[in-house]
């Protein structure tokens, strides 16, 4: 239980850190806003033309008697939109991190330098194109894993009682785990930790991960809120990555620095 509280404190510390560093917070908002616009446009298009897509994909129902064809296609349209909404929540962070890789890489490095006792930060020393490729490859792997879980949990949601009680709780825990993996990847990738090792590292501290990621998953249900929490989430995930790697961290590293750095850093 101690790890559960520690994970939540890292989430709060990350938000406090960006609150003291206004410029980093401002830059960190841009990728989330871009992703929000792209996802919103996709969901609106699906709401407008999803029924036509389902009708095109189910020609075998054309000859069904009324009202069965309409009910069947209406159900599939609702399922399609619900799955798209669920996947948008699961993949929002991965897409935002991919679009904002340079922004969040810089933010994560500044957090490391700020809380490191010697003022240094691990560096990958890889060219930008290579970092983008690794990030895209790893994000795709995580998104595929998350998609499998999403489909499974969606199907289990139709189980009476358990589908309306136990399954949603499991769903938020799973979503929180994958959100945390995606966010800590920014700092752990700079340390040369591969995706399989990252997953093993996070599984070894599941309650820490749930304490950080599950409240964030609940907040990320509202994409507009996710945009404003993303910079702080990356900062908090960097702090948690230091804990996972056993690195010494100077508490409140920025507290003793000039106040104006909170605006201009």
PDB file of N, CA, C and O in Angstrom, residues 9 44 46 137 176 200 221 229 237-238:
ATOM      1  N   UNK A   9       1.793  10.278  -5.295  1.00  0.00           N
ATOM      2  CA  UNK A   9       2.595  11.455  -4.964  1.00  0.00           C
ATOM      3  C   UNK A   9       3.488  11.858  -6.129  1.00  0.00           C
ATOM      4  O   UNK A   9       3.710  13.058  -6.355  1.00  0.00           O
ATOM      5  N   UNK A  44     -15.692  12.501 -34.642  1.00  0.00           N
ATOM      6  CA  UNK A  44     -16.817  13.193 -35.273  1.00  0.00           C
ATOM      7  C   UNK A  44     -17.142  12.549 -36.619  1.00  0.00           C
ATOM      8  O   UNK A  44     -18.310  12.321 -36.954  1.00  0.00           O
ATOM      9  N   UNK A  46     -16.553   9.508 -37.449  1.00  0.00           N
ATOM     10  CA  UNK A  46     -17.149   8.190 -37.176  1.00  0.00           C
ATOM     11  C   UNK A  46     -18.609   8.331 -36.755  1.00  0.00           C
ATOM     12  O   UNK A  46     -19.456   7.509 -37.131  1.00  0.00           O
ATOM     13  N   UNK A 137       8.154   2.576 -32.796  1.00  0.00           N
ATOM     14  CA  UNK A 137       8.127   1.111 -32.759  1.00  0.00           C
ATOM     15  C   UNK A 137       7.608   0.610 -31.421  1.00  0.00           C
ATOM     16  O   UNK A 137       6.721  -0.257 -31.366  1.00  0.00           O
ATOM     17  N   UNK A 176      -4.255   2.228 -16.583  1.00  0.00           N
ATOM     18  CA  UNK A 176      -3.249   2.940 -15.802  1.00  0.00           C
ATOM     19  C   UNK A 176      -1.864   2.370 -15.986  1.00  0.00           C
ATOM     20  O   UNK A 176      -0.876   3.113 -16.051  1.00  0.00           O
ATOM     21  N   UNK A 200       8.913  -5.401 -17.601  1.00  0.00           N
ATOM     22  CA  UNK A 200       9.299  -6.227 -16.455  1.00  0.00           C
ATOM     23  C   UNK A 200       9.540  -5.352 -15.222  1.00  0.00           C
ATOM     24  O   UNK A 200       9.157  -5.708 -14.098  1.00  0.00           O
ATOM     25  N   UNK A 221     -10.073  10.290 -19.120  1.00  0.00           N
ATOM     26  CA  UNK A 221     -11.360  10.026 -19.765  1.00  0.00           C
ATOM     27  C   UNK A 221     -11.889  11.277 -20.447  1.00  0.00           C
ATOM     28  O   UNK A 221     -12.676  11.206 -21.390  1.00  0.00           O
ATOM     29  N   UNK A 229      -2.877  17.941 -18.364  1.00  0.00           N
ATOM     30  CA  UNK A 229      -2.137  17.129 -17.402  1.00  0.00           C
ATOM     31  C   UNK A 229      -0.893  16.476 -17.998  1.00  0.00           C
ATOM     32  O   UNK A 229      -0.025  16.016 -17.254  1.00  0.00           O
ATOM     33  N   UNK A 237       6.353  11.061 -14.278  1.00  0.00           N
ATOM     34  CA  UNK A 237       6.845   9.761 -14.729  1.00  0.00           C
ATOM     35  C   UNK A 237       8.372   9.718 -14.727  1.00  0.00           C
ATOM     36  O   UNK A 237       8.971   8.670 -14.467  1.00  0.00           O
ATOM     37  N   UNK A 238       9.002  10.855 -15.009  1.00  0.00           N
ATOM     38  CA  UNK A 238      10.469  10.918 -14.951  1.00  0.00           C
ATOM     39  C   UNK A 238      10.960  10.715 -13.518  1.00  0.00           C
ATOM     40  O   UNK A 238      11.928   9.988 -13.270  1.00  0.00           O
TER      41      UNK A 238
END
